[in-house]
Coordinates of C-alpha atoms in Angstrom, one line a residue:
X1 CA 0.0 0.0 0.0
X2 CA 1.5 3.3 -1.1
X3 CA 1.3 6.4 1.0
X4 CA 2.1 8.6 -2.0
X5 CA -0.1 11.7 -2.1
X6 CA -1.9 12.8 -5.2
X7 CA -1.8 16.5 -6.0
X8 CA -4.4 18.4 -3.9
X9 CA -7.4 19.5 -5.8
X10 CA -8.0 23.3 -5.2
X11 CA -11.7 23.3 -6.0
X12 CA -13.0 20.3 -4.1
X13 CA -13.6 20.9 -0.3
X14 CA -14.6 18.0 2.0
X15 CA -16.0 18.0 5.6
X16 CA -15.8 14.8 7.5
X17 CA -18.5 14.2 10.1
X18 CA -17.8 11.7 12.9
X19 CA -14.2 11.9 11.9
X20 CA -12.5 10.1 14.8
X21 CA -8.7 10.0 14.4
X22 CA -9.0 10.6 10.7
X23 CA -8.7 7.3 8.9
X24 CA -11.2 8.3 6.2
X25 CA -9.9 11.8 6.0
X26 CA -6.3 10.6 5.5
X27 CA -7.3 8.4 2.7
X28 CA -9.2 11.3 1.0
X29 CA -6.2 13.5 1.5
X30 CA -3.8 10.9 0.0
X31 CA -6.1 11.0 -3.1
X32 CA -5.8 14.8 -3.4
X33 CA -9.0 15.9 -1.8
X34 CA -8.9 19.0 0.4
X35 CA -10.5 18.0 3.8
X36 CA -11.0 21.3 5.5
X37 CA -12.4 20.0 8.8
X38 CA -13.5 17.0 10.8
X39 CA -16.2 17.0 13.4
X40 CA -16.4 14.7 16.4
X41 CA -17.5 14.7 20.0
X42 CA -14.4 12.7 21.2
X43 CA -11.8 15.2 22.0
X44 CA -9.2 12.4 22.5
X45 CA -9.2 12.1 18.7
X46 CA -8.1 15.7 18.1
X47 CA -4.3 15.2 18.4
X48 CA -4.2 12.4 15.8
X49 CA -6.6 14.1 13.4
X50 CA -4.8 17.5 13.3
X51 CA -1.3 16.1 13.6
X52 CA -1.6 13.9 10.5
X53 CA -3.9 15.8 8.3
X54 CA -3.2 19.5 8.7
X55 CA -7.0 19.9 9.0
X56 CA -9.2 21.5 11.6
X57 CA -10.8 19.3 14.3
X58 CA -14.1 20.7 15.5
X59 CA -14.8 19.3 19.0
X60 CA -18.6 19.1 18.9
X61 CA -21.4 16.7 18.8
X62 CA -22.8 16.6 15.3
X63 CA -26.3 17.2 16.8
X64 CA -25.0 20.7 17.7
X65 CA -23.1 21.3 14.5
X66 CA -25.1 23.8 12.4
X67 CA -25.8 24.0 8.8
X68 CA -24.4 27.6 8.9
X69 CA -21.1 26.3 10.3
X70 CA -20.9 23.7 7.5
X71 CA -21.6 26.3 4.8
X72 CA -18.8 28.5 6.3
X73 CA -16.3 25.7 6.0
X74 CA -17.1 25.2 2.3
X75 CA -17.0 28.9 1.5
X76 CA -17.3 29.4 -2.3
X77 CA -15.8 26.1 -3.2
X78 CA -17.0 24.9 -6.7
X79 CA -17.5 21.3 -5.5
X80 CA -18.6 20.5 -1.9
X81 CA -18.3 17.0 -0.5
X82 CA -19.8 15.7 2.8
X83 CA -18.6 12.4 4.2
X84 CA -19.1 10.5 7.4
X85 CA -19.2 7.3 9.3
X86 CA -22.1 7.6 11.9
X87 CA -21.4 5.7 15.1
X88 CA -22.6 2.1 14.8
X89 CA -23.3 1.4 18.4
X90 CA -27.1 1.4 17.8
X91 CA -26.6 -1.6 15.5
X92 CA -24.5 -3.6 17.9
X93 CA -26.6 -2.7 20.9
X94 CA -29.8 -4.1 19.5
X95 CA -30.6 -7.7 19.1
X96 CA -30.1 -8.5 15.4
X97 CA -33.2 -10.7 15.5
X98 CA -35.5 -7.8 16.6
X99 CA -37.0 -5.5 14.1
X100 CA -36.7 -1.8 14.8
X101 CA -39.9 0.2 14.4
X102 CA -40.5 3.8 13.4
X103 CA -41.8 4.5 16.9
X104 CA -38.4 3.6 18.5
X105 CA -36.6 6.2 20.4
X106 CA -35.5 8.7 17.7
X107 CA -32.5 9.7 19.8
X108 CA -31.1 6.2 19.1
X109 CA -30.7 7.2 15.4
X110 CA -29.9 10.9 16.0
X111 CA -26.6 10.9 14.3
X112 CA -28.0 9.6 11.0
X113 CA -31.0 11.9 11.1
X114 CA -28.7 14.9 11.8
X115 CA -26.6 13.8 8.8
X116 CA -29.8 13.9 6.7
X117 CA -30.7 17.3 7.9
X118 CA -27.2 18.8 7.2
X119 CA -27.5 17.3 3.6
X120 CA -30.9 18.8 3.1
X121 CA -29.9 22.2 4.4
X122 CA -26.5 22.6 2.6
X123 CA -27.0 20.4 -0.5
X124 CA -23.3 19.3 -1.0
X125 CA -22.5 18.1 -4.5
X126 CA -21.3 14.6 -3.3
X127 CA -22.1 12.7 -0.2
X128 CA -20.5 9.5 1.2
X129 CA -21.3 7.3 4.1
X130 CA -19.5 4.3 5.5
X131 CA -21.2 2.1 8.0
X132 CA -22.0 -1.5 9.2
X133 CA -23.5 -3.9 6.6
X134 CA -26.6 -4.6 8.6
X135 CA -27.8 -1.0 8.1
X136 CA -28.9 -1.9 4.5
X137 CA -31.7 -3.9 6.0
X138 CA -34.3 -1.2 5.6
X139 CA -37.1 -3.4 7.2
X140 CA -35.1 -3.7 10.3
X141 CA -33.7 -0.2 10.2
X142 CA -36.2 2.3 8.8
X143 CA -33.7 5.0 9.4
X144 CA -31.8 3.9 6.3
X145 CA -34.9 3.9 4.3
X146 CA -35.5 7.5 5.4
X147 CA -31.9 8.3 4.5
X148 CA -32.3 7.0 1.0
X149 CA -35.6 8.7 0.5
X150 CA -34.3 12.0 1.7
X151 CA -31.4 11.8 -0.8
X152 CA -33.7 11.0 -3.6
X153 CA -36.1 13.8 -2.9
X154 CA -33.2 16.2 -2.7
X155 CA -32.1 15.3 -6.2
X156 CA -29.3 12.8 -5.5
X157 CA -28.2 9.9 -7.6
X158 CA -27.5 7.1 -5.0
X159 CA -25.6 3.9 -5.0
X160 CA -24.5 1.7 -2.1
X161 CA -23.0 -1.7 -1.6
X162 CA -21.6 -4.0 1.0
X163 CA -17.9 -4.6 0.4
X164 CA -15.2 -6.7 1.9
X165 CA -12.4 -4.2 2.3
X166 CA -9.7 -6.9 1.6
X167 CA -10.9 -6.7 -2.1
X168 CA -9.7 -3.1 -2.2
X169 CA -6.2 -3.7 -0.8
X170 CA -6.8 -3.5 3.0
X171 CA -5.0 -6.4 4.7
X172 CA -8.1 -7.3 6.7
X173 CA -11.4 -9.1 6.2
X174 CA -13.9 -6.4 7.1
X175 CA -17.4 -6.0 5.6
X176 CA -18.7 -2.5 5.4
X177 CA -21.5 -0.7 3.6
X178 CA -20.4 2.2 1.4
X179 CA -22.8 4.7 0.1
X180 CA -22.2 7.4 -2.5
X181 CA -24.6 10.0 -3.7
X182 CA -24.3 12.9 -6.1
X183 CA -26.3 15.8 -7.5
X184 CA -24.0 15.8 -10.6
X185 CA -25.0 12.4 -12.0
X186 CA -24.7 8.7 -11.5
X187 CA -21.9 7.7 -9.1
X188 CA -20.6 4.4 -7.8
X189 CA -17.6 2.8 -6.0
X190 CA -14.7 1.9 -8.3
X191 CA -14.3 -1.8 -9.2
X192 CA -12.6 -4.2 -6.8
X193 CA -8.8 -4.1 -7.1
X194 CA -8.0 -7.4 -5.4
X195 CA -9.3 -10.9 -5.2
X196 CA -8.4 -14.1 -3.3
X197 CA -5.3 -14.6 -5.4
X198 CA -3.6 -11.3 -4.6
X199 CA -5.1 -10.3 -1.2
X200 CA -2.7 -8.1 0.9
X201 CA -1.6 -10.5 3.7
X202 CA -0.7 -10.3 7.3
X203 CA 2.9 -11.3 6.4
X204 CA 3.3 -8.5 3.9
X205 CA 1.9 -6.0 6.4
X206 CA 3.5 -6.7 9.7
X207 CA 6.1 -9.4 8.9
X208 CA 8.9 -6.8 8.9
X209 CA 8.4 -5.7 12.5
X210 CA 10.8 -6.8 15.2
X211 CA 9.9 -9.5 17.6
X212 CA 8.2 -8.5 20.8
X213 CA 7.2 -10.2 24.1
X214 CA 3.9 -9.8 25.7
X215 CA 3.7 -6.7 27.8
X216 CA 6.8 -5.3 26.1
X217 CA 7.2 -1.8 24.5
X218 CA 9.7 -1.6 21.6
X219 CA 12.5 0.8 22.5
X220 CA 12.3 2.7 19.2
X221 CA 8.6 2.5 18.4
X222 CA 6.2 3.2 21.3
X223 CA 3.3 2.0 19.3
X224 CA 4.8 -1.4 18.9
X225 CA 3.6 -2.6 22.3
X226 CA 1.6 -5.6 23.3
X227 CA -0.8 -6.4 26.1
X228 CA 0.7 -8.3 29.1
X229 CA -0.8 -11.8 29.3
X230 CA -1.9 -13.7 32.4
X231 CA 0.0 -16.9 33.2
X232 CA -3.0 -18.9 31.9
X233 CA -3.2 -17.0 28.6
X234 CA 0.6 -17.5 28.2
X235 CA 0.0 -21.2 28.4
X236 CA -2.9 -20.9 26.0
X237 CA -1.0 -19.0 23.3
X238 CA 2.0 -21.4 23.6
X239 CA -0.4 -24.4 23.1
X240 CA -2.0 -22.7 20.0
X241 CA -0.3 -23.9 16.8
X242 CA 1.6 -21.2 14.9
X243 CA 0.0 -19.6 11.7
X244 CA -3.7 -19.9 12.2
X245 CA -4.0 -22.3 15.1
X246 CA -7.0 -22.3 17.4
X247 CA -8.2 -23.4 20.8
X248 CA -9.1 -26.8 19.3
X249 CA -5.6 -27.9 20.0
X250 CA -5.8 -27.1 23.8
X251 CA -5.9 -29.6 26.6
X252 CA -9.0 -29.5 28.8
X253 CA -7.2 -27.7 31.6
X254 CA -6.7 -24.7 29.3
X255 CA -10.3 -24.5 28.3
X256 CA -12.4 -21.6 29.8
X257 CA -15.6 -22.8 31.4
X258 CA -17.6 -21.1 28.5
X259 CA -15.9 -23.3 26.0
X260 CA -17.1 -26.4 27.7
X261 CA -20.8 -25.7 27.3
X262 CA -22.5 -26.7 24.0
X263 CA -23.3 -23.0 23.3
X264 CA -19.6 -22.1 23.6
X265 CA -18.0 -24.6 21.3
X266 CA -18.0 -22.2 18.4
X267 CA -15.8 -19.9 20.4
X268 CA -12.9 -22.4 20.0
X269 CA -12.4 -21.1 16.4
X270 CA -13.3 -17.5 16.9
X271 CA -11.3 -16.3 19.9
X272 CA -7.9 -17.0 21.3
X273 CA -6.8 -18.0 17.8
X274 CA -3.7 -16.9 15.8
X275 CA -3.8 -15.0 12.5
X276 CA -2.6 -16.6 9.4
X277 CA 0.5 -15.2 7.7
X278 CA -0.6 -15.6 4.2
X279 CA -4.2 -14.3 4.4
X280 CA -5.8 -11.0 5.4
X281 CA -6.4 -10.6 9.1
X282 CA -9.8 -10.9 10.8
X283 CA -11.7 -7.6 11.4
X284 CA -9.7 -5.2 13.6
X285 CA -12.0 -4.1 16.5
X286 CA -11.6 -1.8 19.4
X287 CA -10.4 -4.9 21.4
X288 CA -7.9 -6.0 18.8
X289 CA -4.9 -6.2 21.2
X290 CA -6.7 -8.5 23.6
X291 CA -5.9 -12.2 23.0
X292 CA -9.4 -13.5 24.1
X293 CA -11.4 -10.9 22.1
X294 CA -11.0 -12.6 18.7
X295 CA -8.3 -14.2 16.5
X296 CA -5.8 -11.6 17.6
X297 CA -2.9 -13.9 18.4
X298 CA 0.3 -13.1 16.5
X299 CA 0.9 -15.8 13.7
X300 CA 4.2 -16.8 15.3
X301 CA 5.1 -14.9 18.5
X302 CA 3.4 -15.8 21.8
X303 CA 1.3 -12.7 22.3
X304 CA -1.6 -10.7 20.9
X305 CA -0.9 -8.3 18.2
X306 CA 0.6 -4.9 19.1
X307 CA -0.9 -1.5 18.6
X308 CA 1.5 -0.9 15.7
X309 CA 0.4 -4.1 14.0
X310 CA -3.3 -3.3 14.5
X311 CA -2.7 0.2 13.0
X312 CA -0.9 -1.3 9.9
X313 CA -3.7 -3.9 9.4
X314 CA -6.1 -0.9 9.4
X315 CA -3.8 0.5 6.7
X316 CA -2.6 3.4 8.7
X317 CA 0.9 4.5 7.4
X318 CA 3.7 3.9 9.9
X319 CA 4.2 7.7 10.2
X320 CA 0.7 8.2 11.5
X321 CA 0.8 9.5 15.1
X322 CA -2.2 8.7 17.4
X323 CA -0.9 10.5 20.5
X324 CA 2.3 12.0 21.9
X325 CA 4.5 9.0 23.0
X326 CA 3.9 9.6 26.7
X327 CA 0.1 9.4 26.2
X328 CA -0.1 6.1 24.2
X329 CA -2.6 3.8 26.0
X330 CA -3.4 0.2 25.1
X331 CA -7.1 0.7 25.7
X332 CA -7.6 4.2 24.3
X333 CA -5.4 3.8 21.3
X334 CA -6.8 0.4 20.4
X335 CA -10.2 2.0 20.5
X336 CA -9.1 4.8 18.2
X337 CA -7.6 2.3 15.8
X338 CA -10.5 -0.2 15.8
X339 CA -13.2 2.6 15.3
X340 CA -11.4 4.1 12.3
X341 CA -12.3 3.7 8.7
X342 CA -9.3 1.9 7.1
X343 CA -7.2 4.5 5.3
X344 CA -7.1 2.4 2.2
X345 CA -10.8 2.3 2.0
X346 CA -10.8 6.1 2.4
X347 CA -8.5 6.2 -0.7
X348 CA -10.9 4.0 -2.6
X349 CA -13.8 6.4 -1.7
X350 CA -11.7 9.4 -2.6
X351 CA -10.7 7.9 -6.0
X352 CA -14.3 7.1 -6.7
X353 CA -15.3 10.7 -6.0
X354 CA -12.5 12.1 -8.1
X355 CA -13.3 9.9 -11.1
X356 CA -17.0 10.9 -10.8
X357 CA -16.3 14.6 -10.8
X358 CA -13.8 14.3 -13.6
X359 CA -16.3 12.3 -15.7
X360 CA -19.0 14.9 -15.0
X361 CA -16.7 17.8 -16.0
X362 CA -15.7 16.0 -19.2
X363 CA -19.3 15.4 -20.1
X364 CA -20.2 19.0 -19.4
X365 CA -17.3 20.3 -21.7
X366 CA -18.6 18.1 -24.6
X367 CA -22.1 19.7 -24.4

């Protein structure tokens, strides 16, 4: 994955709602888009966003971010783009087997409804949203049906699809819904760039990093640090075969009680496992440096992956700074990394927007 930056477009201005530490923003910037500001209600994201993107971080809940403020950020830009990844907690907090009705507490969906209102008021030329795949189920989540209808009424051409980001060069199996909408004409995500024969692998992404013990911090890279394991978890990771092994190889004395129940047998292949060298990693979450939270064991070393490895698997460049060295935290930084839009997916969205605008301009010149 190249971190080469395209030349900055002077006439396309972007605002990133729910920006976090700037994964989406950084991908757009690498594609030459001018992200003038990011908006988020988590002030702990400010350092990373501003340090790496030379863009303004607005510490504010999007519900209190006004259309006037948004218009002022755009100024007289010829092309205005609004992007965002609304928090997905509502989708994880609700039973996936339960339908959500229109009469549900509207506050649960406030971020998406606010996103709709800002679009209606300011009418940006292009809109993009990245979110969890389940949101596409409009019967279960009427808020998305409302979102689509509002875009259509406002004159937008809309496309959306669920993608596995490993098919776009992210070294991670992660399914996300990506929506693109434009007032300029039809718009869609660029075709997939990878398939199962050329997926970017864990080995390619983290194989060059120096060995690390559990609980150790690398002396030259403060982000290359791993969680300290309990004595039991040390025994478990040692007993887990290298390169993709799982708890199926453990002796009974290593099994947690939950594994011994019929309902817990599936856990034996989904948690405490090791990543495979020559495949994309599992989905990087906010608990990605915790051995028992998923298949987050290093393929070879007896530990969970480090913060640096997690960031690389999220396609953050090695130069990306998440906090001053003395403020790096296993819990906070893992949350920042896991919540981010992969930078490479940001680049794909940015390239899709650029191609769309260039096509629209070429068509307009021919008329």
